[in-house]
Amino acid sequence: MEVSAMAHPRVIRRARLVRRRGKQSLKRAMWMALWIALGAVIAHPPGTASAHTASAVPSDGGAQYQFLMSALRATGATPNAYLIHDWTQLNDSFLDSAQLAALGGQVVQELGLASVKTQVAQLANETYWRAVGAWPGGTRAEVVLTSFPGAPSGAGDGQPETVMTVTASSSNLTEGQFSSQYDQVERTVASVNGTPQMSAYIAGFKPSEVSEAEADEMAIAALRAVGAAAVEGMRTPLETSLSGYSAHAPVYVLSRDHRRVNVQVAVHDDSFRQGTDVYVGSPLVIATY
């Protein structure tokens, strides 16, 4: 049985890793358009974790690492960083700042973060709690909890809800660190009665600039390396992004025309370093850069 869930746009915006220089605004707009086109609907094929029930068999961080690395290596880029992300709707209730802080403290403790800094805000249409801390190996981790009261104040989709994002990023890329952190995030989400909605990407760099045609070839090679064919994409002189579906990845998203997508390859010019940046994500690249 196929199950799907819609991610809340405001939470995704907060959880995104915001990077880059003068091209950032353009790229953010381009990625937002791509997310809208895809519908950002996470689903799971039969035999894997359901999107609405706690996973009986946790996703394998090691398998995700191998999947992403196989695709990235096919582009000729050298891997240099990664990001792990989860978005989860925890409940259908509105929580005040004290309740969010208590829940957030439980999540931080379960993750085992050090040097934690927190902030909280009680606004008219939402309550917001955020923690930033560190894992060993130079990993930055962030937990964001947002609660919406629903229809009376015009927030959310008309119903109260509390959502959480967990993000971990590092330039110290090893299989052991990536896989253990991926699995830890998944376990932590389940520990607070959430259903993990995992995604991850591995980034790489090629020390030469490529043409638009070469970027397209790199993206196609990455998809082929994991048995995927392009489903949809976006091509510009500065950036190429192709999304596809592979039977080897455990989760997928549904495009608006209900096609499955679970691997995305983004290739873009990095004129500052006179090279090319490559991102390979599953099911999508959750970032602006």
mmCIF file of C-alpha atoms in Angstrom, residues 60 82 97 188 230:
data_model
loop_
_atom_site.group_PDB
_atom_site.id
_atom_site.type_symbol
_atom_site.label_atom_id
_atom_site.label_comp_id
_atom_site.label_asym_id
_atom_site.label_seq_id
_atom_site.Cartn_x
_atom_site.Cartn_y
_atom_site.Cartn_z
ATOM 1 C CA ASP A 60 19.700 1.532 6.673
ATOM 2 C CA TYR A 82 26.771 15.587 3.465
ATOM 3 C CA SER A 97 6.539 27.355 24.354
ATOM 4 C CA THR A 188 15.235 9.722 17.678
ATOM 5 C CA ALA A 230 15.239 10.842 -15.534
#
